[in-house]
């Protein structure tokens, strides 16, 4: 029985490590924005640049991180490249996180906006 428990613990650790790497790959406002845009369908780099209001080299750099993490795939279309999400689960993670922070009070140094709402009155 201990053998099964040990392999279960190993699988749990592997899952935790994989989830950590996924969250690390998403841990940038630009990468979150890219995933949010790609949740609506494939986009070319220039479309992402326009939607996010950042430079083309910055978008390309972040796309490289997302591609390396296998969260985004590239499809060549004649002379252009269209990027799309490799897995719809990634869109759900990002969109749920964005909805969560819009609903929940934002913590700043351990103090929430709700805690400070009455100050200065």
Coordinates of C-alpha atoms in Angstrom, one line a residue:
X1 CA 0.0 0.0 0.0
X2 CA 2.8 2.4 0.7
X3 CA 4.0 2.1 -2.9
X4 CA 0.6 3.4 -4.2
X5 CA 0.7 6.3 -1.7
X6 CA 4.3 7.2 -2.7
X7 CA 3.4 7.2 -6.4
X8 CA 0.3 9.2 -5.6
X9 CA 2.4 11.8 -3.7
X10 CA 4.8 11.9 -6.7
X11 CA 1.9 12.5 -9.1
X12 CA 0.5 15.2 -6.8
X13 CA 3.9 16.9 -6.7
X14 CA 4.3 16.7 -10.5
X15 CA 0.8 18.3 -10.9
X16 CA 1.8 21.1 -8.4
X17 CA 5.0 21.7 -10.3
X18 CA 3.2 21.8 -13.7
X19 CA 0.5 24.2 -12.3
X20 CA 3.3 26.4 -11.0
X21 CA 4.9 26.5 -14.4
X22 CA 1.6 27.4 -16.0
X23 CA 0.9 30.2 -13.6
X24 CA 4.5 31.5 -14.0
X25 CA 4.0 31.6 -17.8
X26 CA 0.9 33.7 -17.3
X27 CA 2.5 36.0 -14.7
X28 CA 2.7 39.1 -16.8
X29 CA 0.0 41.7 -17.6
X30 CA 1.0 41.6 -21.3
X31 CA 0.7 37.8 -21.4
X32 CA -2.6 37.9 -19.6
X33 CA -3.8 40.5 -22.2
X34 CA -2.6 38.3 -25.0
X35 CA -4.5 35.3 -23.7
X36 CA -7.6 37.5 -23.2
X37 CA -7.4 38.6 -26.8
X38 CA -6.8 35.1 -28.1
X39 CA -9.7 33.8 -26.2
X40 CA -11.8 35.6 -28.9
X41 CA -10.0 33.8 -31.7
X42 CA -6.7 33.8 -33.6
X43 CA -4.8 37.1 -34.0
X44 CA -1.7 38.3 -35.8
X45 CA 1.0 40.2 -34.0
X46 CA -0.1 43.6 -35.4
X47 CA -3.6 43.0 -34.1
X48 CA -2.3 42.2 -30.6
X49 CA -0.1 45.3 -30.7
X50 CA -3.1 47.5 -31.5
X51 CA -5.4 45.8 -28.9
X52 CA -2.9 45.9 -26.1
X53 CA -1.2 49.3 -26.9
X54 CA 2.3 47.9 -26.5
X55 CA 5.2 47.6 -29.0
X56 CA 5.6 44.8 -31.5
X57 CA 8.9 43.6 -30.0
X58 CA 7.3 43.3 -26.6
X59 CA 4.3 41.4 -27.9
X60 CA 6.7 39.0 -29.8
X61 CA 8.8 38.5 -26.7
X62 CA 5.7 37.5 -24.7
X63 CA 4.3 35.3 -27.4
X64 CA 7.6 33.5 -27.4
X65 CA 7.2 32.7 -23.6
X66 CA 3.6 31.6 -24.2
X67 CA 4.6 29.4 -27.2
X68 CA 7.6 27.9 -25.2
X69 CA 5.1 27.0 -22.5
X70 CA 2.8 25.5 -25.1
X71 CA 0.0 27.8 -24.2
X72 CA -0.1 29.4 -27.6
X73 CA 0.4 28.0 -31.1
X74 CA 1.4 29.7 -34.3
X75 CA -0.2 29.0 -37.7
X76 CA 1.5 30.3 -40.9
X77 CA -1.1 31.9 -43.2
X78 CA 0.7 32.8 -46.5
X79 CA 3.0 35.7 -45.4
X80 CA 1.6 36.2 -41.9
X81 CA 1.4 34.2 -38.7
X82 CA -1.7 33.8 -36.7
X83 CA -1.5 33.0 -33.0
X84 CA -4.2 31.1 -31.1
X85 CA -4.6 29.4 -27.8
X86 CA -3.4 25.8 -27.6
X87 CA -6.1 24.9 -25.1
X88 CA -9.3 26.7 -24.1
X89 CA -8.6 25.9 -20.4
X90 CA -6.0 28.7 -20.4
X91 CA -8.6 31.2 -21.5
X92 CA -10.9 30.1 -18.7
X93 CA -8.1 30.5 -16.1
X94 CA -7.3 34.0 -17.3
X95 CA -10.8 35.2 -17.8
X96 CA -11.8 33.8 -14.4
X97 CA -8.9 35.5 -12.7
X98 CA -9.8 38.8 -14.4
X99 CA -13.4 38.5 -13.3
X100 CA -12.3 37.6 -9.8
X101 CA -10.2 40.7 -9.3
X102 CA -13.0 42.9 -10.6
X103 CA -15.4 41.4 -8.0
X104 CA -13.1 41.0 -5.0
X105 CA -11.5 43.9 -3.0
X106 CA -7.9 44.4 -4.1
X107 CA -5.3 43.7 -1.4
X108 CA -2.5 46.2 -1.1
X109 CA 0.1 45.4 1.5
X110 CA -2.3 43.4 3.5
X111 CA -5.0 46.1 3.5
X112 CA -8.0 45.8 1.2
X113 CA -9.8 48.7 -0.5
X114 CA -12.8 47.8 1.6
X115 CA -10.7 48.3 4.8
X116 CA -9.7 51.8 3.7
X117 CA -13.0 52.9 2.1
X118 CA -14.1 54.8 5.2
X119 CA -10.8 56.6 5.8
X120 CA -10.6 60.3 5.4
X121 CA -14.3 60.9 6.0

